[in-house]
Each structure stands twice: as structure tokens, then as C-alpha cells.
């Protein structure tokens, strides 16, 4: 059986590795548009503040390692089209420019997600940076070596982590968040206020309810950030406003959720029985509501890929769903979250209330506040 894997960060690396470990004779071909595999985006913030010395240490696999396991590996190859009916993929070799067609029995879509690029005037200014992959992380690091004033647009997990790291390295950091709270996918208003206070205590300027409307380059090279509440100056802006699934290859060929992610059954099989999906390109079952949700996390990507590696040979291992558990360490204080926030639960129609425990935990060794 010939299996093609498209995309090789977490989901692709794990799917290919697991298949080849359990089925050493399997015919696995990998296409990845970059020349690096398995990049840990969660290490970017650690690299920015110097806890990780080399960004190259943020990989746990490589094209050569997968070749050694027996995969046919095509890095620097971009998949241009998938024809699900014909079981073919059209691929461009990004070095030679050659375009060719390959065939599969089973296809594993692990094309992940990209940073949302808001359609704003000036978003293409060279001082406006995006951050998810290795190349983008390196660009942010280089900019941070050169410039002092850094603005972070979007205060989700990534933006908040970047703000902390860059304030630790002595940068002047401003955050812009269109909502009245930060980390809104993960925590409620009360925990957000606590986190905002913590950021402000460390001299980070947090602009809540500031919607960025444009970026304008100034003659001296600096950047003006226009918002609904006035203009602000910075040297560089990092846009971190969420992720969109990379699924255009399958548009019109399998069932896709209205925001673009692939819908699968519990075996991570799409509506085309020969196409499986794992990671940020797919919806997951969100256990607190029992419904499909988009929660782009490496933890989900890895678990789903493990299952897909078995299920392509016959649907045996269902995905148990997720609570979207995650954690963030902010200036020495851990902030962990699982399931629904109070606001999300109420918006979902649940009769939910909040209880706060503020006290010691584990024989007085640490202080904990539970919401
Ligand atoms: C700053 C930051 C911090 C994060 N921290 C955490 C964390 O602490 N914990 C956590 O669980 N998650 C974290 N995440 C999320 C995590 O990085 C993603 O959930 C994870 O990368 C998803 O892996 P994936 O393999 O599904 O997709 P991706 O990482 O998006 O990889 C998809 C791959 O597919 C390739 N590809 C796409 N289309 C094509 C094509 N047509 N042809 C060839 N190749 C293609 C891409 O080049 C890419 O390499 C973080 C993300 C960021 C940006």
C-alpha cells in the first residue's frame, strides 16, 4: 500500500514515524515544502529570551532520520493539487521547478495551519512579522537583536509568551488586543485580569480593546500602528492573531467545516475513505461540548497522528477527543487551563457558575488559585 503524507511538522512526522516503526515495509512518501521537519513552535519564546540557545535544537526529527526509517522523503516540495477521485497529487520541486504527478492508495493530510494574516493596510511592510515556522522565528529573533520597541498584535498564548520573553530581554513591549481581555480562548475574564496585571507589573503596555486597522512605515524606518483608539509608534510588529487551517488542496473534494478545517470521523478519516487527517488542518472532538471544534495544538496533532498511523491500515483506534488542556508559565507563575471557560460555557447555554479557590496546595509548598 502506498501512503503519501503531505506536510511534515508534528502530525506528519509522527504519522510517518509510527507507520514505519510498525510496518517497516510500508511504502511511505513524504512531501514537505520546507527543508526542516518537526519544528517546535513552542520553543520560539524560549529562544527569544535566551533559555534555548540554538533554534536548531527545536527539532526532534529530520528528513534524513525519516529516510533512515524507510520513507521516501521530498523536502522542498510543494503539493499543488490533490485529485481525490484519481488518487493523485501534483507536486512542484521547489529547487528545480519541475512539476510532476504521484499516486497514492491512502493520503494523510498533515498540512497544519498558517498564521492568520489580517487584511490590513501595511501588513506587507517588512517590519511586520508573522510567527509560526522556523524561518519566521529566525526573522523575529534577528529583528529583536536590532530593534528596541516591539509591538505584539494579538494576545493569545503565542503573543503573550512573546511579550514576556521580549520584556525579559529589555525590550519595550506593547500588546494590542481587540477584545477586552487576553487569552480569551483559554481563560475567563477574571484570570485574564490577573494575567494583564502581571504583564503590566513587568512594564509591558497592554492595550485592550484596541483594534489595529493599519501599519504605516515612517521615513525613519519605524512603524506607526493605527488603531481604533489612536496611533502608536514601534520599531517592529509581530502579528499573532490566530491560525487558519491549510486545507485548500481538498476544497470541494471532502467535507470541510465552514472555517476551513477538515471534518473527520472518530478514526480521523475524512469523508473520502482514502484520506485521513491529523493536526491543525482538522477539527477535533471537544469533549466538554461533545461537538467538533478547532483547537490547533501540538498535543492534539501528535495524538491524532499516532492514531492515523494505525487507522490507515483499518479503522481500529478512535480518537478520544480533547479538553484542550494547556499551560503557560508567565513570569514564574504557572497558568493552566482545561475545558470551557465560564464565559464559553454560558455562551454555549450551560448553567455554569464560577468557584474560586485561593490557597495553598501540596503541603503548603505552593500557592494555587483555581477558577
Ligand atoms: C508560537 C507558538 C507556540 C505554540 N505553543 C504550543 C504549545 O505550547 N503547546 C501546543 O500544544 N501547541 C503549541 N502551538 C501550536 C502547535 O505549534 C501546532 O498545533 C502544531 O504545529 C500543529 O502541527 P501540525 O503538524 O498539525 O501542523 P503545522 O505545524 O502547521 O505543520 C504543517 C506542515 O505542512 C507543510 N505544508 C502545508 N501545506 C503544504 C503543501 N501544500 N505542500 C507541502 N507541505 C505543506 C507546512 O510547510 C508545515 O511544515 C504553538 C504554536 C505557535 C505558533
Short mmCIF file of C-alpha atoms and ligand atoms in Angstrom, two decimals:
data_model
loop_
_atom_site.label_atom_id
_atom_site.label_comp_id
_atom_site.label_asym_id
_atom_site.label_seq_id
_atom_site.Cartn_x
_atom_site.Cartn_y
_atom_site.Cartn_z
CA UNK A 1 0.00 0.00 0.00
CA UNK A 2 1.38 3.40 -0.96
CA UNK A 3 0.81 6.16 1.57
CA UNK A 4 1.51 9.82 0.83
CA UNK A 5 1.96 12.24 3.74
CA UNK A 6 1.60 15.95 2.92
CA UNK A 7 3.27 18.25 5.46
CA UNK A 8 5.87 17.17 7.97
CA UNK A 9 5.90 19.12 11.19
CA UNK A 10 4.34 17.33 14.17
CA UNK A 11 1.41 15.41 12.73
CA UNK A 12 3.30 14.40 9.57
CA UNK A 13 6.48 13.40 11.41
CA UNK A 14 4.61 11.29 13.96
CA UNK A 15 2.32 9.65 11.40
CA UNK A 16 5.25 8.66 9.14
CA UNK A 17 7.44 7.52 12.04
CA UNK A 18 4.71 5.38 13.61
CA UNK A 19 3.78 3.77 10.31
CA UNK A 20 7.39 2.88 9.55
CA UNK A 21 8.04 1.56 13.05
CA UNK A 22 5.01 -0.73 12.95
CA UNK A 23 5.11 -1.53 9.22
CA UNK A 24 8.76 -1.31 8.14
CA UNK A 25 7.83 -2.44 4.64
CA UNK A 26 5.17 0.23 4.13
CA UNK A 27 5.65 2.47 1.10
CA UNK A 28 5.56 5.96 2.66
CA UNK A 29 6.27 9.11 0.64
CA UNK A 30 6.50 12.48 2.37
CA UNK A 31 6.14 15.89 0.72
CA UNK A 32 7.10 18.98 2.72
CA UNK A 33 7.65 22.46 1.34
CA UNK A 34 10.32 23.37 3.88
CA UNK A 35 13.72 21.73 4.35
CA UNK A 36 13.21 21.19 8.08
CA UNK A 37 10.82 18.79 9.81
CA UNK A 38 9.24 18.72 13.30
CA UNK A 39 9.85 22.33 14.33
CA UNK A 40 8.64 23.05 17.89
CA UNK A 41 6.96 26.47 17.69
CA UNK A 42 6.52 26.38 21.46
CA UNK A 43 10.28 26.89 21.71
CA UNK A 44 10.27 30.25 19.91
CA UNK A 45 9.56 32.26 23.06
CA UNK A 46 12.30 30.34 24.88
CA UNK A 47 14.74 31.14 22.10
CA UNK A 48 13.82 34.82 22.18
CA UNK A 49 14.66 35.15 25.87
CA UNK A 50 17.78 33.01 25.64
CA UNK A 51 16.57 29.91 27.52
CA UNK A 52 17.11 27.97 24.31
CA UNK A 53 20.46 28.87 22.79
CA UNK A 54 20.00 27.50 19.28
CA UNK A 55 16.78 27.44 17.30
CA UNK A 56 18.15 24.31 15.61
CA UNK A 57 17.64 22.50 18.94
CA UNK A 58 13.89 22.86 18.42
CA UNK A 59 13.69 19.89 16.04
CA UNK A 60 13.22 16.28 17.12
CA UNK A 61 13.36 14.68 13.67
CA UNK A 62 14.79 15.39 10.24
CA UNK A 63 14.40 14.39 6.59
CA UNK A 64 17.43 12.07 6.95
CA UNK A 65 16.03 10.38 10.06
CA UNK A 66 12.79 9.58 8.21
CA UNK A 67 14.78 8.36 5.20
CA UNK A 68 16.67 6.01 7.51
CA UNK A 69 13.35 4.66 8.75
CA UNK A 70 12.48 3.86 5.13
CA UNK A 71 10.40 6.81 3.92
CA UNK A 72 10.81 8.41 0.52
CA UNK A 73 11.32 11.99 1.60
CA UNK A 74 10.83 15.02 -0.63
CA UNK A 75 11.61 18.16 1.32
CA UNK A 76 11.50 21.49 -0.56
CA UNK A 77 8.49 20.09 -2.42
CA UNK A 78 5.16 21.85 -2.54
CA UNK A 79 1.99 19.89 -3.21
CA UNK A 80 -0.03 21.97 -5.65
CA UNK A 81 -3.10 19.81 -6.17
CA UNK A 82 -4.79 16.70 -4.91
CA UNK A 83 -7.17 14.79 -7.14
CA UNK A 84 -9.06 12.62 -4.69
CA UNK A 85 -11.02 10.79 -7.39
CA UNK A 86 -7.89 9.83 -9.31
CA UNK A 87 -5.79 9.32 -6.15
CA UNK A 88 -3.08 11.63 -7.47
CA UNK A 89 -1.10 14.59 -6.19
CA UNK A 90 0.62 17.21 -8.31
CA UNK A 91 3.90 18.34 -6.80
CA UNK A 92 6.42 21.11 -7.52
CA UNK A 93 10.08 20.54 -6.76
CA UNK A 94 10.86 23.96 -5.32
CA UNK A 95 14.54 23.76 -6.24
CA UNK A 96 14.39 22.57 -9.85
CA UNK A 97 10.93 23.92 -10.68
CA UNK A 98 9.91 20.51 -12.06
CA UNK A 99 6.21 19.68 -11.63
CA UNK A 100 5.21 16.02 -11.53
CA UNK A 101 2.37 13.74 -10.51
CA UNK A 102 2.44 10.99 -7.90
CA UNK A 103 -0.20 8.43 -6.92
CA UNK A 104 -1.41 7.07 -3.59
CA UNK A 105 -3.59 4.39 -2.10
CA UNK A 106 -4.02 6.35 1.14
CA UNK A 107 -3.35 10.03 1.70
CA UNK A 108 -2.52 11.57 5.09
CA UNK A 109 -3.21 15.31 5.25
CA UNK A 110 -0.97 16.91 7.83
CA UNK A 111 -0.77 20.32 6.20
CA UNK A 112 -1.37 22.13 9.50
CA UNK A 113 -2.18 25.79 9.76
CA UNK A 114 -0.78 29.22 8.98
CA UNK A 115 -0.85 32.41 11.00
CA UNK A 116 -3.94 34.47 10.21
CA UNK A 117 -2.84 37.40 8.06
CA UNK A 118 -5.36 40.15 8.75
CA UNK A 119 -6.28 42.09 5.59
CA UNK A 120 -4.80 45.35 6.88
CA UNK A 121 -3.12 48.17 5.01
CA UNK A 122 0.64 47.80 5.52
CA UNK A 123 0.55 44.15 6.60
CA UNK A 124 3.22 43.53 3.93
CA UNK A 125 5.62 46.08 5.50
CA UNK A 126 8.97 44.37 6.15
CA UNK A 127 8.76 45.48 9.82
CA UNK A 128 5.52 43.49 10.28
CA UNK A 129 6.41 39.91 11.14
CA UNK A 130 4.40 36.70 11.44
CA UNK A 131 5.39 33.79 13.61
CA UNK A 132 4.86 30.07 13.38
CA UNK A 133 7.61 28.29 11.49
CA UNK A 134 11.39 28.17 11.79
CA UNK A 135 12.10 30.84 9.18
CA UNK A 136 9.61 33.28 10.73
CA UNK A 137 11.03 32.64 14.22
CA UNK A 138 14.52 33.40 12.98
CA UNK A 139 13.29 36.66 11.41
CA UNK A 140 11.76 37.74 14.75
CA UNK A 141 14.93 36.86 16.62
CA UNK A 142 17.05 38.90 14.15
CA UNK A 143 14.67 41.87 14.44
CA UNK A 144 14.84 41.68 18.24
CA UNK A 145 18.65 41.92 18.06
CA UNK A 146 18.34 45.15 16.07
CA UNK A 147 15.32 46.98 17.48
CA UNK A 148 14.15 48.02 20.94
CA UNK A 149 10.44 48.83 20.55
CA UNK A 150 8.32 45.80 19.72
CA UNK A 151 4.54 45.60 19.35
CA UNK A 152 2.65 42.34 19.60
CA UNK A 153 -0.68 42.23 17.79
CA UNK A 154 -2.97 39.62 19.34
CA UNK A 155 -2.82 38.42 22.93
CA UNK A 156 -3.39 34.70 22.68
CA UNK A 157 -0.89 32.19 24.03
CA UNK A 158 1.81 32.96 21.46
CA UNK A 159 1.51 36.74 21.70
CA UNK A 160 1.56 36.67 25.50
CA UNK A 161 4.60 34.38 25.56
CA UNK A 162 6.45 36.61 23.08
CA UNK A 163 5.64 39.69 25.18
CA UNK A 164 7.07 38.04 28.29
CA UNK A 165 10.25 36.89 26.51
CA UNK A 166 10.92 40.23 24.87
CA UNK A 167 10.36 42.16 28.08
CA UNK A 168 12.87 39.86 29.78
CA UNK A 169 15.43 40.82 27.15
CA UNK A 170 14.92 44.50 27.97
CA UNK A 171 12.72 45.43 25.01
CA UNK A 172 9.97 47.98 25.23
CA UNK A 173 6.88 45.84 24.57
CA UNK A 174 3.34 46.95 23.75
CA UNK A 175 0.49 44.49 23.21
CA UNK A 176 -2.61 45.25 21.16
CA UNK A 177 -5.72 43.18 21.73
CA UNK A 178 -9.04 43.94 20.07
CA UNK A 179 -11.05 42.35 22.89
CA UNK A 180 -11.46 43.45 26.49
CA UNK A 181 -9.39 40.54 27.75
CA UNK A 182 -6.36 38.48 26.76
CA UNK A 183 -6.00 34.70 26.25
CA UNK A 184 -9.73 34.60 25.51
CA UNK A 185 -9.70 31.10 24.00
CA UNK A 186 -8.27 29.73 27.22
CA UNK A 187 -9.22 31.73 30.30
CA UNK A 188 -12.15 33.75 31.56
CA UNK A 189 -12.22 37.46 32.32
CA UNK A 190 -11.10 37.09 35.92
CA UNK A 191 -7.95 35.11 35.10
CA UNK A 192 -7.29 37.45 32.19
CA UNK A 193 -7.30 40.48 34.53
CA UNK A 194 -4.83 38.73 36.75
CA UNK A 195 -2.57 37.95 33.76
CA UNK A 196 -2.85 41.53 32.42
CA UNK A 197 -1.82 42.88 35.85
CA UNK A 198 1.15 40.53 35.82
CA UNK A 199 2.22 41.76 32.38
CA UNK A 200 1.78 45.40 33.39
CA UNK A 201 3.75 44.79 36.60
CA UNK A 202 6.62 43.82 34.30
CA UNK A 203 6.38 47.07 32.31
CA UNK A 204 4.57 45.60 29.33
CA UNK A 205 1.96 48.02 27.96
CA UNK A 206 -1.26 46.12 27.35
CA UNK A 207 -3.77 47.94 25.12
CA UNK A 208 -7.12 46.18 25.50
CA UNK A 209 -9.99 46.97 23.12
CA UNK A 210 -7.52 48.37 20.62
CA UNK A 211 -8.28 47.05 17.15
CA UNK A 212 -5.35 47.52 14.78
CA UNK A 213 -6.52 49.00 11.49
CA UNK A 214 -3.28 49.67 9.59
CA UNK A 215 0.51 49.76 9.66
CA UNK A 216 2.35 52.71 8.10
CA UNK A 217 6.08 52.84 7.53
CA UNK A 218 7.70 56.13 8.59
CA UNK A 219 10.62 57.90 6.88
CA UNK A 220 12.98 56.95 9.73
CA UNK A 221 12.10 53.27 9.21
CA UNK A 222 9.84 52.99 12.27
CA UNK A 223 6.25 51.84 12.11
CA UNK A 224 3.03 53.58 13.02
CA UNK A 225 0.30 51.26 14.24
CA UNK A 226 -3.12 52.73 13.61
CA UNK A 227 -5.89 51.53 15.91
CA UNK A 228 -9.50 52.43 16.66
CA UNK A 229 -8.14 54.32 19.68
CA UNK A 230 -5.32 56.29 18.06
CA UNK A 231 -1.85 55.84 16.61
CA UNK A 232 1.17 54.24 18.29
CA UNK A 233 4.84 54.06 17.32
CA UNK A 234 7.05 50.98 17.29
CA UNK A 235 10.12 49.60 15.53
CA UNK A 236 8.64 46.21 14.70
CA UNK A 237 5.24 44.49 15.00
CA UNK A 238 4.67 40.77 15.46
CA UNK A 239 1.24 39.64 14.29
CA UNK A 240 -0.07 36.75 16.32
CA UNK A 241 -3.80 36.75 15.73
CA UNK A 242 -4.59 33.05 15.44
CA UNK A 243 -4.32 30.28 12.89
CA UNK A 244 -6.14 29.19 9.74
CA UNK A 245 -6.14 25.57 8.58
CA UNK A 246 -4.25 24.79 5.35
CA UNK A 247 -6.88 22.77 3.52
CA UNK A 248 -7.27 24.37 0.10
CA UNK A 249 -5.86 21.21 -1.52
CA UNK A 250 -9.04 19.34 -0.59
CA UNK A 251 -11.61 22.11 -1.02
CA UNK A 252 -14.67 20.76 -2.82
CA UNK A 253 -13.43 17.17 -2.52
CA UNK A 254 -14.14 16.26 1.12
CA UNK A 255 -16.35 17.63 3.89
CA UNK A 256 -14.91 20.82 5.30
CA UNK A 257 -16.16 22.89 8.23
CA UNK A 258 -17.26 26.46 7.46
CA UNK A 259 -13.98 27.97 8.73
CA UNK A 260 -11.98 25.64 6.53
CA UNK A 261 -10.82 22.72 8.66
CA UNK A 262 -11.28 19.13 7.62
CA UNK A 263 -14.14 17.18 9.17
CA UNK A 264 -13.32 13.59 10.07
CA UNK A 265 -14.96 10.65 11.79
CA UNK A 266 -13.60 9.37 15.09
CA UNK A 267 -10.85 7.49 13.21
CA UNK A 268 -9.59 10.79 11.74
CA UNK A 269 -10.83 9.66 8.33
CA UNK A 270 -12.29 12.36 6.10
CA UNK A 271 -15.46 11.90 4.05
CA UNK A 272 -13.16 10.32 1.43
CA UNK A 273 -12.30 6.92 2.94
CA UNK A 274 -8.79 7.01 1.46
CA UNK A 275 -7.88 10.35 3.01
CA UNK A 276 -7.03 10.75 6.70
CA UNK A 277 -6.18 13.97 8.50
CA UNK A 278 -4.37 14.92 11.70
CA UNK A 279 -3.27 18.10 13.42
CA UNK A 280 -4.03 21.75 12.79
CA UNK A 281 -5.72 21.11 9.43
CA UNK A 282 -8.52 19.13 11.11
CA UNK A 283 -11.38 19.67 13.54
CA UNK A 284 -11.28 17.78 16.82
CA UNK A 285 -13.97 16.47 19.09
CA UNK A 286 -14.12 18.89 22.02
CA UNK A 287 -15.24 16.76 24.96
CA UNK A 288 -16.79 19.49 27.14
CA UNK A 289 -19.43 20.14 24.46
CA UNK A 290 -19.25 16.85 22.56
CA UNK A 291 -19.01 18.84 19.34
CA UNK A 292 -16.31 19.37 16.76
CA UNK A 293 -14.07 22.36 17.50
CA UNK A 294 -10.92 23.92 16.09
CA UNK A 295 -8.20 23.71 18.75
CA UNK A 296 -4.85 23.88 16.98
CA UNK A 297 -2.45 22.37 19.50
CA UNK A 298 0.61 20.19 19.01
CA UNK A 299 -0.73 17.81 21.67
CA UNK A 300 -3.79 17.09 19.51
CA UNK A 301 -1.67 16.84 16.37
CA UNK A 302 0.58 14.20 17.88
CA UNK A 303 -2.22 12.08 19.34
CA UNK A 304 -4.23 12.16 16.14
CA UNK A 305 -1.21 11.30 14.02
CA UNK A 306 -0.46 8.26 16.21
CA UNK A 307 -3.99 7.02 15.61
CA UNK A 308 -3.93 7.76 11.89
CA UNK A 309 -0.75 5.68 11.58
CA UNK A 310 -2.81 2.67 12.65
CA UNK A 311 -6.13 3.58 11.10
CA UNK A 312 -4.83 3.86 7.52
CA UNK A 313 -4.42 0.09 7.73
CA UNK A 314 -8.01 -0.34 9.01
CA UNK A 315 -10.03 1.78 11.42
CA UNK A 316 -9.12 0.43 14.84
CA UNK A 317 -8.24 3.31 17.17
CA UNK A 318 -10.84 6.05 17.71
CA UNK A 319 -9.81 9.49 18.88
CA UNK A 320 -11.00 10.13 22.42
CA UNK A 321 -11.46 13.87 21.93
CA UNK A 322 -9.77 16.66 23.79
CA UNK A 323 -10.33 19.04 26.68
CA UNK A 324 -7.82 21.42 25.04
CA UNK A 325 -5.69 21.37 28.17
CA UNK A 326 -2.77 23.74 28.03
CA UNK A 327 -0.48 25.67 30.30
CA UNK A 328 1.57 28.83 30.24
CA UNK A 329 4.28 30.00 32.59
CA UNK A 330 4.17 33.76 32.91
CA UNK A 331 6.93 35.46 34.90
CA UNK A 332 7.35 32.40 37.11
CA UNK A 333 3.65 31.78 37.68
CA UNK A 334 2.01 28.81 36.00
CA UNK A 335 -1.37 29.29 34.39
CA UNK A 336 -3.08 26.07 33.33
CA UNK A 337 -6.46 25.64 31.73
CA UNK A 338 -8.71 22.83 30.61
CA UNK A 339 -12.20 22.60 29.12
CA UNK A 340 -14.56 25.56 28.85
CA UNK A 341 -14.17 28.96 30.45
CA UNK A 342 -17.18 30.28 32.37
CA UNK A 343 -17.96 32.69 29.53
CA UNK A 344 -17.75 29.97 26.87
CA UNK A 345 -19.89 27.60 28.95
CA UNK A 346 -22.57 30.26 29.41
CA UNK A 347 -22.43 31.20 25.73
CA UNK A 348 -22.91 27.50 24.96
CA UNK A 349 -26.08 27.55 27.07
CA UNK A 350 -24.80 25.60 30.05
CA UNK A 351 -25.98 26.52 33.54
CA UNK A 352 -22.45 27.25 34.70
CA UNK A 353 -21.08 29.18 37.65
CA UNK A 354 -17.64 30.04 38.91
CA UNK A 355 -15.91 28.91 42.07
CA UNK A 356 -12.56 30.34 43.09
CA UNK A 357 -10.14 28.57 45.40
CA UNK A 358 -7.24 30.70 46.50
CA UNK A 359 -4.90 28.97 48.93
CA UNK A 360 -2.08 26.51 49.39
CA UNK A 361 -1.65 23.19 47.68
CA UNK A 362 0.57 20.19 48.23
CA UNK A 363 1.59 20.50 51.89
CA UNK A 364 1.98 24.26 51.70
CA UNK A 365 4.68 24.02 49.04
CA UNK A 366 2.88 26.16 46.52
CA UNK A 367 0.11 28.68 46.29
CA UNK A 368 -2.74 27.95 43.92
CA UNK A 369 -5.76 29.83 42.67
CA UNK A 370 -8.39 27.71 40.90
CA UNK A 371 -11.26 29.25 38.94
C1 LIG B 1 4.45 30.42 18.92
C2 LIG B 1 3.67 29.14 19.05
C3 LIG B 1 3.66 28.46 20.26
C4 LIG B 1 2.93 27.27 20.39
N1 LIG B 1 2.95 26.61 21.59
C5 LIG B 1 2.26 25.46 21.72
C6 LIG B 1 2.27 24.74 22.95
O1 LIG B 1 2.91 25.16 23.93
N2 LIG B 1 1.56 23.58 23.04
C7 LIG B 1 0.86 23.08 21.98
O2 LIG B 1 0.24 22.01 22.10
N3 LIG B 1 0.83 23.74 20.78
C8 LIG B 1 1.51 24.90 20.65
N4 LIG B 1 1.47 25.57 19.44
C9 LIG B 1 0.67 25.03 18.32
C10 LIG B 1 1.46 23.99 17.55
O3 LIG B 1 2.64 24.57 17.05
C11 LIG B 1 0.62 23.47 16.39
O4 LIG B 1 -0.57 22.94 16.92
C12 LIG B 1 1.37 22.40 15.64
O5 LIG B 1 2.46 22.97 14.96
C13 LIG B 1 0.48 21.67 14.65
O6 LIG B 1 1.25 20.73 13.97
P1 LIG B 1 0.82 20.19 12.55
O7 LIG B 1 1.82 19.15 12.17
O8 LIG B 1 -0.62 19.81 12.56
O9 LIG B 1 0.87 21.44 11.56
P2 LIG B 1 1.95 22.54 11.24
O10 LIG B 1 2.89 22.72 12.36
O11 LIG B 1 1.18 23.71 10.76
O12 LIG B 1 2.76 21.92 10.02
C14 LIG B 1 2.20 21.69 8.77
C15 LIG B 1 3.30 21.42 7.76
O13 LIG B 1 2.70 21.17 6.48
C16 LIG B 1 3.50 21.79 5.48
N5 LIG B 1 2.63 22.02 4.31
C17 LIG B 1 1.43 22.66 4.30
N6 LIG B 1 0.92 22.65 3.06
C18 LIG B 1 1.81 22.00 2.28
C19 LIG B 1 1.83 21.69 0.90
N7 LIG B 1 0.83 22.04 0.08
N8 LIG B 1 2.89 21.02 0.41
C20 LIG B 1 3.92 20.65 1.23
N9 LIG B 1 3.95 20.93 2.54
C21 LIG B 1 2.90 21.59 3.06
C22 LIG B 1 3.99 23.07 6.14
O14 LIG B 1 5.15 23.57 5.49
C23 LIG B 1 4.24 22.61 7.57
O15 LIG B 1 5.57 22.16 7.75
C24 LIG B 1 2.20 26.76 19.28
C25 LIG B 1 2.22 27.45 18.05
C26 LIG B 1 2.94 28.64 17.93
C27 LIG B 1 2.95 29.37 16.62
#
